[in-house]
Coordinates of C-alpha atoms in Angstrom, one line a residue:
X1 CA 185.4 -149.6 133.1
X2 CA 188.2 -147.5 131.9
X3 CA 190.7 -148.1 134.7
X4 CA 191.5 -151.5 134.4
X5 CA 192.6 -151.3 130.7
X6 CA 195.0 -148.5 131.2
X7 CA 196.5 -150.8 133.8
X8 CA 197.2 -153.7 131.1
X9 CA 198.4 -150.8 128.7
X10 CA 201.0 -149.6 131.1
X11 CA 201.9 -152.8 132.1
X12 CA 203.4 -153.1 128.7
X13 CA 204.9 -149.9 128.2
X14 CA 208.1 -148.4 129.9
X15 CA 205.9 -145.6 131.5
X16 CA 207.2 -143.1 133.6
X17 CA 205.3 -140.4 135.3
X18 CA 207.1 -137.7 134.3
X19 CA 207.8 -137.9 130.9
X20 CA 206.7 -139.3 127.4
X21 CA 204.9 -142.5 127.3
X22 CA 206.6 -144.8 124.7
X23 CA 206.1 -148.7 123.8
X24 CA 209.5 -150.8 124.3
X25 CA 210.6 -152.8 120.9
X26 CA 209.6 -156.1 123.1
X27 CA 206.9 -155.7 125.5
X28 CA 207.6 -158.7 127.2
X29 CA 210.4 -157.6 128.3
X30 CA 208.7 -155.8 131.0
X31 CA 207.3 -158.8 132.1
X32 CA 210.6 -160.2 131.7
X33 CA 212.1 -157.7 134.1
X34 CA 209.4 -158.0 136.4
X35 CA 209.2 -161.6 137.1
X36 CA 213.3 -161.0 137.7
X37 CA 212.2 -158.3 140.5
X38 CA 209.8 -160.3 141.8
X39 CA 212.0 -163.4 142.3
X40 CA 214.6 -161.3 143.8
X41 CA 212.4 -159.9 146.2
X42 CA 211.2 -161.8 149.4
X43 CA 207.7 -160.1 149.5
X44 CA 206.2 -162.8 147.7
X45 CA 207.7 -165.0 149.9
X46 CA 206.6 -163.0 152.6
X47 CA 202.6 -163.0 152.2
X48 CA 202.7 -166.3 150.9
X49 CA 203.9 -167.5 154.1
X50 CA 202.1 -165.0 155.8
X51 CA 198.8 -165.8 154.6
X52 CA 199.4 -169.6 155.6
X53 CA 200.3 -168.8 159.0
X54 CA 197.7 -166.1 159.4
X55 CA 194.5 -167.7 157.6
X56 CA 194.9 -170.8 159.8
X57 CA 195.1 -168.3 162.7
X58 CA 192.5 -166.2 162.2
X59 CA 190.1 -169.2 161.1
X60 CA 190.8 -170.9 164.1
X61 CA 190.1 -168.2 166.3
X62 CA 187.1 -166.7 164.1
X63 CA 185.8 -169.7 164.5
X64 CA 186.2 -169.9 168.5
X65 CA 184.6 -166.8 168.9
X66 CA 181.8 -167.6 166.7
X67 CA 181.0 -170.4 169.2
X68 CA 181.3 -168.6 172.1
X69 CA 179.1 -165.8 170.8
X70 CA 176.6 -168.6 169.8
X71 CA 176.2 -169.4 173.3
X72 CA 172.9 -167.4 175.2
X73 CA 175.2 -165.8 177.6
X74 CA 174.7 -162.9 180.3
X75 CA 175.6 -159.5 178.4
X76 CA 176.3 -161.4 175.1
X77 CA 174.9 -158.0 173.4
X78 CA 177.8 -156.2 174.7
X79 CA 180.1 -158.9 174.0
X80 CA 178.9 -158.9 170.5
X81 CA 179.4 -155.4 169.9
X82 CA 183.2 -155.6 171.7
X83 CA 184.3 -158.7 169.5
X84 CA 182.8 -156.9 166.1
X85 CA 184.9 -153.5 166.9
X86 CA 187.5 -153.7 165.0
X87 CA 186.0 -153.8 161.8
X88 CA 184.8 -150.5 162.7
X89 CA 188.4 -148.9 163.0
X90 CA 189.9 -147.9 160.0
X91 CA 192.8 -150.5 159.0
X92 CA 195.5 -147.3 159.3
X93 CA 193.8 -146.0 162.7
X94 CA 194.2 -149.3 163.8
X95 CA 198.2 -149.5 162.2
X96 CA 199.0 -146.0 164.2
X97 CA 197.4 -147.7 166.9
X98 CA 199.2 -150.7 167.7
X99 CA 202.4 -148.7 166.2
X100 CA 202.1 -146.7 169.6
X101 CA 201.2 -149.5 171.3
X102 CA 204.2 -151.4 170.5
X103 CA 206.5 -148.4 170.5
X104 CA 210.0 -149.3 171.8
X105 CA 210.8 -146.3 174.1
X106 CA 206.9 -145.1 175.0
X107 CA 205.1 -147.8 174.5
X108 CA 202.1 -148.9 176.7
X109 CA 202.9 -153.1 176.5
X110 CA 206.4 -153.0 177.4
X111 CA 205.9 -150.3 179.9
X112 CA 203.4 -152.8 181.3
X113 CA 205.9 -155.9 180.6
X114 CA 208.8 -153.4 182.9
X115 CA 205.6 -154.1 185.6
X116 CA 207.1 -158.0 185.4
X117 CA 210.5 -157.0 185.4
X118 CA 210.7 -157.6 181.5
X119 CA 212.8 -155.3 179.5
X120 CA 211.2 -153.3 176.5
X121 CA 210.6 -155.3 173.5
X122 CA 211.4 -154.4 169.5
X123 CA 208.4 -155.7 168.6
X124 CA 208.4 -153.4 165.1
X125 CA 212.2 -153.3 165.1
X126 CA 213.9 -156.5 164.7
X127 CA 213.2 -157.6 161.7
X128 CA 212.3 -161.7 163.0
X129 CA 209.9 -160.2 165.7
X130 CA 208.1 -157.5 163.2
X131 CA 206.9 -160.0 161.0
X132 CA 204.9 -162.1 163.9
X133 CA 203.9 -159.3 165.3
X134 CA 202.3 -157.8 161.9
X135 CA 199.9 -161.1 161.7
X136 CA 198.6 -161.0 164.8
X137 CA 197.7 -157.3 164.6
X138 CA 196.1 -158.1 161.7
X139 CA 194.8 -161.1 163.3
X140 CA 193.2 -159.2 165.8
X141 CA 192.0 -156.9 162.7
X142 CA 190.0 -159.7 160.9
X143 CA 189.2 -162.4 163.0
X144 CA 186.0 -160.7 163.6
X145 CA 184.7 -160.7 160.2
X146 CA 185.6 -164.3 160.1
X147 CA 183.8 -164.6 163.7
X148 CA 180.6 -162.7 161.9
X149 CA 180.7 -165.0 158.9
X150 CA 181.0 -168.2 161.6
X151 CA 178.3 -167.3 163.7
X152 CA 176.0 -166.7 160.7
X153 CA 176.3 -169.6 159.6
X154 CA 175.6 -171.3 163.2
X155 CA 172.7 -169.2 163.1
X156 CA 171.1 -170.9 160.3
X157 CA 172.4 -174.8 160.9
X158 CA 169.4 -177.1 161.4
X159 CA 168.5 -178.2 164.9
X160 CA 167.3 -181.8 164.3
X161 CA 171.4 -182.9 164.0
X162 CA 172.4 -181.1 167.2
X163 CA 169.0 -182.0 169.4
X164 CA 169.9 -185.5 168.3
X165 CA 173.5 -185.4 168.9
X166 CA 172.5 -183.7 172.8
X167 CA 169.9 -186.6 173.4
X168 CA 172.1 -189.3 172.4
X169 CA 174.7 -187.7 175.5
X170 CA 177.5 -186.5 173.2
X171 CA 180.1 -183.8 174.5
X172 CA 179.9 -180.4 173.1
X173 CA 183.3 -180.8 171.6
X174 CA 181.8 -183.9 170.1
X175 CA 178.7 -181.6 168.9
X176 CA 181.1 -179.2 167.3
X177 CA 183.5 -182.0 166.5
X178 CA 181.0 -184.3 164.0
X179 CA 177.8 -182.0 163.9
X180 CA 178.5 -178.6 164.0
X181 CA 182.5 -178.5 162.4
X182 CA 181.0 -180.8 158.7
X183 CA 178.1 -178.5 158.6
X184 CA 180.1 -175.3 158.8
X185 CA 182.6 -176.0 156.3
X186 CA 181.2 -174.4 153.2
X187 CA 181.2 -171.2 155.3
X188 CA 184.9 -171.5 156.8
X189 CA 185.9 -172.3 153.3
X190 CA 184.4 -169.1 152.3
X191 CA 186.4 -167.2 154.8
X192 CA 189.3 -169.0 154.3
X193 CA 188.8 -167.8 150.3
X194 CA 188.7 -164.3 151.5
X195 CA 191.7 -164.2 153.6
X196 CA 193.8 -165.2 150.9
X197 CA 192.3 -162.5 148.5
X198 CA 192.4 -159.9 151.5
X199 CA 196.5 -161.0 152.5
X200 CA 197.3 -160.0 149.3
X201 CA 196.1 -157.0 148.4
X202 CA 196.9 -155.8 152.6
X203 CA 198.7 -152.4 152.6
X204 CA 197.1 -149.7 154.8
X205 CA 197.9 -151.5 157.9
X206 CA 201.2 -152.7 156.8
X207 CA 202.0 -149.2 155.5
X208 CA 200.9 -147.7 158.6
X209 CA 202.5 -150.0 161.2
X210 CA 206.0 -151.1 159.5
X211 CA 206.6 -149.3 156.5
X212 CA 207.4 -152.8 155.0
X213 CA 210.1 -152.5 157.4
X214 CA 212.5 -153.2 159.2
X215 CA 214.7 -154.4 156.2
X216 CA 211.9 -155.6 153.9
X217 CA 211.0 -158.2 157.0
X218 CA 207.4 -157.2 156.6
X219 CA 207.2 -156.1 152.9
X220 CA 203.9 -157.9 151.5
X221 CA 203.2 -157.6 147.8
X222 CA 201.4 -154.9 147.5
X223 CA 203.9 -152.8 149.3
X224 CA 206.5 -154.1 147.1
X225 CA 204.5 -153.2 144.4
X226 CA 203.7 -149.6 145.6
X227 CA 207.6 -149.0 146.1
X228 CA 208.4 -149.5 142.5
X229 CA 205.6 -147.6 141.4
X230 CA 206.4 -144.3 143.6
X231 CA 210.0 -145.1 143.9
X232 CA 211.6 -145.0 140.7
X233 CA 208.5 -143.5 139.9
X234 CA 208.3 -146.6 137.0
X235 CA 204.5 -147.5 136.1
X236 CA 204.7 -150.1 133.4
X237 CA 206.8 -152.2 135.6
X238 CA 204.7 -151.8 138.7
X239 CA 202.2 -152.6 136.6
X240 CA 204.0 -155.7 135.1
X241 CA 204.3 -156.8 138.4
X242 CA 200.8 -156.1 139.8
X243 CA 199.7 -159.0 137.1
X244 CA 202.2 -161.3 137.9
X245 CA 201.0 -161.1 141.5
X246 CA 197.5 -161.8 140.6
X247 CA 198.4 -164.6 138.6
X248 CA 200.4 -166.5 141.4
X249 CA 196.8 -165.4 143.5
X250 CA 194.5 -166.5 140.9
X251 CA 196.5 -169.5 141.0
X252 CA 196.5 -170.5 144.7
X253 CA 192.9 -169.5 144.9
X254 CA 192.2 -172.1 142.0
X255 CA 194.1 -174.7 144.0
X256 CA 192.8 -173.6 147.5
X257 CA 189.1 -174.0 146.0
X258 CA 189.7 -177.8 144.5
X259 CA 190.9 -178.6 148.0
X260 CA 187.9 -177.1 149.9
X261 CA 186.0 -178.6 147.4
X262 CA 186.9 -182.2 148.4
X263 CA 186.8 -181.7 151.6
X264 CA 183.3 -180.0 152.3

């Protein structure tokens, strides 16, 4: 209960860690400064776009893998428990990971792309390929949460519309199409809330795998954020800045909702 209102004091106080905490003649200011910083900065560019591109993704695939894991398949136990294991790998396990993994001189994809006469990749070092490459490894991270979420709610849709929709001879991408997809919506809606929430507050795997780098191409906000609060070592901006970032989230949530709203 006390942490979150020594956040909203610092964030109007010209606080730095070492050092005497005094109040600026116009607290604003900082928020002045800070919404300055931010708008010079592409990291809120960055997630914003990277939360578009990335939700879609990893709804669309959650959702695929729900379906298949829906189906009464041979080992579908095992399968199960190998689509679900990511979410229990640490997010920075998972960073150092696929940061060996996608190593430039050692790493075990382009030595198996060399295989195919491909030469080695900068998948974390040019700054155009590192930001791609970031969402789909956290792609990979996620999508089975979404998948769990999915296939729950499969589990509990009502078997009158799909028995009907199989007597009547309709496709199963017509089943999933105008039975299954309508039903499911409050649920991907759900998800698609939570990946939002969960692209902007991302950092271990970012800070694991990039850094925010190379040159800020993979920055998100919450790196941004940590830089200015460890960097200059300047709390009361960071701060600042933390609630201008939840604002612009609280924002798009808001908007985000009204759409899902209509639609489902």
């Amino acid at each position: 209960m006390f942490r979150p209102w020594v956040t909203v004091l610092t964030s109007f106080h010209n606080t730095p860690i070492f050092g005497r905490i005094w109040v600026t003649v116009a607290a604003m200011a900082i928020y002045a400064s800070a919404i300055v910083v931010i708008e010079r900065s592409t990291s809120l560019y960055i997630t914003s776009v990277g939360a578009a591109f990335h939700g879609f993704l990893g709804l669309v695939l959650g959702t695929l893998l729900a379906v298949l894991l829906d189906r009464e398949l041979r080992g579908g136990g095992v399968l199960r428990a190998l689509a679900l294991l990511p979410m229990f790998v640490t997010n920075v396990v998972i960073g150092l990971i696929f940061r060996i993994l996608l190593s430039y001189d050692f790493g075990v994809v382009n030595w198996f792309g060399s295989l195919f006469g491909l030469g080695p990749v900068p998948w974390l070092g040019d700054p155009a390929l590192a930001f791609w490459t970031l969402i789909l490894v956290d792609a990979w991270n996620t999508t089975s949460f979404v998948a769990l979420l999915v296939l729950a709610g499969l589990r509990a849709l009502p078997k009158e519309p799909l028995e009907s929709a199989l007597v009547d001879g309709a496709s199963a991408w017509a089943r999933f199409r105008y039975v299954m997809f309508p039903l499911l919506r409050p649920v991907i809606a759900v998800a698609a809330l939570w990946r939002t929430i969960d692209l902007f507050r991302i950092f271990d795997v970012v800070f694991s795998l990039t850094g925010g780098g190379p040159s800020d191409a993979t920055e998100t906000a919450s790196i941004f954020v940590y830089r200015h609060a460890l960097g200059p070592l300047n709390l009361g901006l960071a701060s600042a800045m933390s609630f201008i970032i939840l604002a612009v989230l609280a924002v798009l949530l808001a908007a985000e909702s009204v759409l899902l709203r209509r639609r489902t």
